[in-house]
């Protein structure tokens, strides 16, 4: 898997909700090599503060070499990224890590919470390339409220998926957790792909285990290099430690020592 | 102005000749291969491997890193594949990388260091050993080898006796008198010293009232520490007569030149590799341009040229 | 949530009661008056003056400061108006500023310190002395008082004997074992310790091959050093039983809280005053808001609350 | 002299030449208190790198509370400032330091080199408020080339001054140093105000001394606080050291120990 460093031009900037931004970049090298679930390390600016790159999932790629990131402003780095405007450039390193295993036959389920939805959309698009019937694949999406979720839900719907939503405030879909929507779904699928807050992934992983359904989760860790060099991005695995940027970010739920 | 191609970047570290004075620092460049897509390794003076111990080590529990102002703290806990696996697996790529290979070694006892040096001697493709003495001496109450002159000297002497490879001792900055540490290590037979390793630091999460590193304390690196590193390199270069390798916060050619001017014969680039994977190669190019602009023919002409009034 | 006005920010430093735990650090706040237009001094826990010596000092030649990554180096050379002028002129304003006044003192010999302490005792409006032991001992070969435990103890004891004011000894971070320094100073009679003073650093101008500071080396301060400072404060707070004042890179309420959680009873803000003259007042407000959000009633409830596994 | 900290809105941004920028800010508190020759300390951004404020002369103020800065991009801090756009805010501290002494009667001469012209324009405007006849006051302006100088020279001309220019490349006015223009001028004036590169100011100071003409110079030094607190901004004076932010930036040429 070749990695590239690419100065990508920003083509478009969308503000999906307060402090949720979607950037479209022209990054032909990274886009062409990307697989769903992989991520890029983004250099935040020229200053040494912040110093380190920030990891972001690849939200989607186009055949023309465009690539999207979807992120939420949570701190200094994302605040800098939110200030970028079309025409400016962003320095990317990628594609990095091990992505989702693409299932060809049996129905799958995608479960995304908050910004965890980002890599799932790329996955959702790429799965279609294998001639699947998305009507049979449930997509469960959760967020704080309607504003953050509506557009993303529409886009999955437009791909043909069987979309179900949940919001913390009840403004869209089920009023509650996205995990509440799992029960009717699990018996119908053979594999669940999940990305979102840790507690949510832990619940989904446990429910899949109980139901005998395969489950892939996308984990986060603080990262310095994204390349397997610093050994900083450790998570506890069932056997010793694993490094998110190298063996992950996508793991079989069974490999993870859930806390 | 000198012609770009005429500029001589070669330097010597004791018996070892390097193509240029820019190395990648231990622990920030993996085993070399991790960066191979992103930087031309054969353009570098050399690569220092992640610290290697006798047995594989799992390292510390997470979280292991945290960003700080212009720097980062790490408490990797010396995770590594162990010397056998290193020789069997990691050296295969490194041998073919077209650059000098420095193996960073660490142990819990003086004997560990000697045994590592022995095992690595004679392995094809290894050009030098860098002895990391910042580790705690588990046999003597966990005080770091690098903070007690006698212990540093003993480690150096034992490695020296165990190998014919050039021996570079990597000094810890967490001491009152860095020049004194360098002096004892020189007397004990080191071919060169490299400095600095990380400063010990800490960060706390106010909400949880917990340290941000599972290990509580960690090593501070990055641009934040450059002024301290440069001062120590200058102090050491004035004190010892063996070559000095400068490390600490180097992120640009200008930074590297400051260390050379202060008396370093070569430099290592650490944390900056994370920000810019090709930074080492860019620093080589930047040094060349600088020398050209200054009308200088050899990088050796700039080493130790700091002008200090009355000194 | 607690009501904003109910939150108790008072702390004690030995015998001294402070309105809140946020002080302005020595050398970064002049003699207080310089900041009076820009910050409400009566909202601060206190102000530490620029270091005062027996005789006026002109300080070092220029350049005296240089910016570094997230920090700065200074080599002011302890310029000050001398103790007589300080008492006669500078105390007039400070006395009326409505805040605690800590006078930072420095000398070239143990005797200097004792005489300063004597002269300042009994001066109306002075609440405590902070003893800067980072200066070189000119009588003993210029080694800094702050790096040799016996000398640090001797300075402390002589100041202790010369005054009834609370004595705070300000520790230098340029030592192998900061906890050991704190311990000897405690035994010698200090009411409290404050730390850290600046780390020694250096910067070079590549074009001229000259140090960027006329004094060659200088003191590194600012956010860059915060991780080192926090680690040392934690180590010292675990070791001594006198109060600890945390200093080093504090620029936000979050930074200040980290030091309090690590065991500091108060903090000093230095370099950040240059960037944001009202930062001390903002940190007081930020600490109050934090405590309110956490439902805590007193800042004293957060001091030393760091949770370390097994420790 | 009261100092203020003010978050000033950027009203306008002009690029006079490559990397020479003029910002117009709304800073009523600072503007109202400002005296020619004084400066402001500008916070460069939110990041801690760069950490310190940067000093800039007050280029001009308007009765409506606007204030201009004129600066050249020379490093990291000015690079950040050059990126600012109208609508954004800039944090100012000022007015700081001791400015020029305003001469009421006899003719004066203003000598500016490069960015040293910045404070002289404010001085030139303020001098007029004392009912002077600017036709009798020579203004000597020097820069690298026409592009950097033309607009500024026009503006002094518009105020009615007797403007003479010099450029290093000869594209405007005298081909050579601005100091070459001093000879015919010195006998006609009683005071010279000068701001520019150190070697230029040293020459002007020496020539004024020889001619028995009063001379005020505006010095630079690295500054951390701008408030007289850090004691970092030292220059050598005839008697000991002086601090640029406190006793300066404007000094009598005779107070300075020229190097
Ligand atoms: C593989 C991977 C993919 C990710 N994909 C996305 C995505 O598509 N969209 C999105 O909004 N976020 C994503 N994140 C999280 C994103 O990296 C962080 O939100 C971002 O780094 C925060 O940076 P900051 O400077 O704004 O925040 P900071 O102020 O640095 O920290 C705010 C929070 O972000 C976390 N964080 C900070 N630095 C890192 C880091 N280097 N690695 C991981 N977490 C960090 C911290 O734990 C902290 O709680 C992903 C993380 C990983 C590891
Ligand atoms: C009283 C005063 C008034 C000034 N007025 C103007 C003006 O009107 N227009 C203008 O273009 N410039 C002016 N300057 C110079 C201006 O402050 C520097 O160009 C600016 O600080 C450079 O910052 P930087 O980060 O871009 O450059 P750096 O990368 O920090 O340094 C580039 C150069 O600028 C100098 N410099 C850096 N920091 C400072 C500092 N804090 N104080 C002084 N010099 C510094 C350095 O010597 C260096 O050579 C003035 C300086 C002073 C002291
Ligand atoms: C993540 C990380 C791991 C490191 N591991 C080692 C190591 O195994 N052995 C060693 O001698 N130094 C190690 N270091 C220290 C670096 O080699 C270097 O001395 C230090 O980081 C200062 O340089 P820098 O500021 O350029 O990073 C490590 C540093 C970092 C950041
Ligand atoms: C310009 C400057 C002058 C200083 N002068 C003194 C001094 O006179 N006495 C002293 O004890 N510390 C002095 N210090 C050290 C500070 O009080 C403080 O310990 C140090 O800067 C670390 O804190 P900071 O990172 O918040 O600045 C000075 C620091 C600076 C930056
Ligand atoms: S982020 Fe460096 S090893 Fe994973
Ligand atoms: S800049 Fe701080 S005293 Fe002048």
CSV table of N, CA and C and ligand atoms in Angstrom, one decimal, chain A residues 223-233 245, ligand 5:
chain,number,residue,atom,x,y,z
A,223,UNK,N,-2.6,10.2,17.8
A,223,UNK,CA,-1.6,9.8,16.8
A,223,UNK,C,-0.6,10.9,16.6
A,224,UNK,N,0.6,10.5,16.5
A,224,UNK,CA,1.6,11.5,16.1
A,224,UNK,C,2.0,11.3,14.6
A,225,UNK,N,2.2,10.1,14.2
A,225,UNK,CA,2.8,9.9,12.8
A,225,UNK,C,1.7,9.3,11.8
A,226,UNK,N,0.9,8.4,12.3
A,226,UNK,CA,0.0,7.7,11.4
A,226,UNK,C,0.6,6.7,10.5
A,227,UNK,N,1.9,6.4,10.7
A,227,UNK,CA,2.7,5.6,9.8
A,227,UNK,C,3.2,4.3,10.5
A,228,UNK,N,2.9,4.2,11.7
A,228,UNK,CA,3.5,3.0,12.4
A,228,UNK,C,4.9,3.2,13.0
A,229,UNK,N,5.3,4.4,13.0
A,229,UNK,CA,6.7,4.7,13.4
A,229,UNK,C,6.8,5.1,14.9
A,230,UNK,N,5.8,5.9,15.4
A,230,UNK,CA,6.0,6.5,16.7
A,230,UNK,C,5.5,5.5,17.8
A,231,UNK,N,4.7,4.6,17.5
A,231,UNK,CA,4.1,3.6,18.4
A,231,UNK,C,3.3,4.2,19.5
A,232,UNK,N,2.7,5.4,19.1
A,232,UNK,CA,1.9,6.1,20.1
A,232,UNK,C,0.5,5.8,20.2
A,233,UNK,N,-0.1,5.2,19.1
A,233,UNK,CA,-1.5,5.1,18.9
A,233,UNK,C,-2.0,3.8,19.4
A,245,UNK,N,-3.1,3.0,13.9
A,245,UNK,CA,-2.7,3.5,12.5
A,245,UNK,C,-2.2,2.4,11.6
E,5,LIG,S1,0.4,7.1,15.0
E,5,LIG,FE1,2.5,6.7,15.1
E,5,LIG,S2,2.5,4.5,15.3
E,5,LIG,FE2,0.4,5.0,15.0
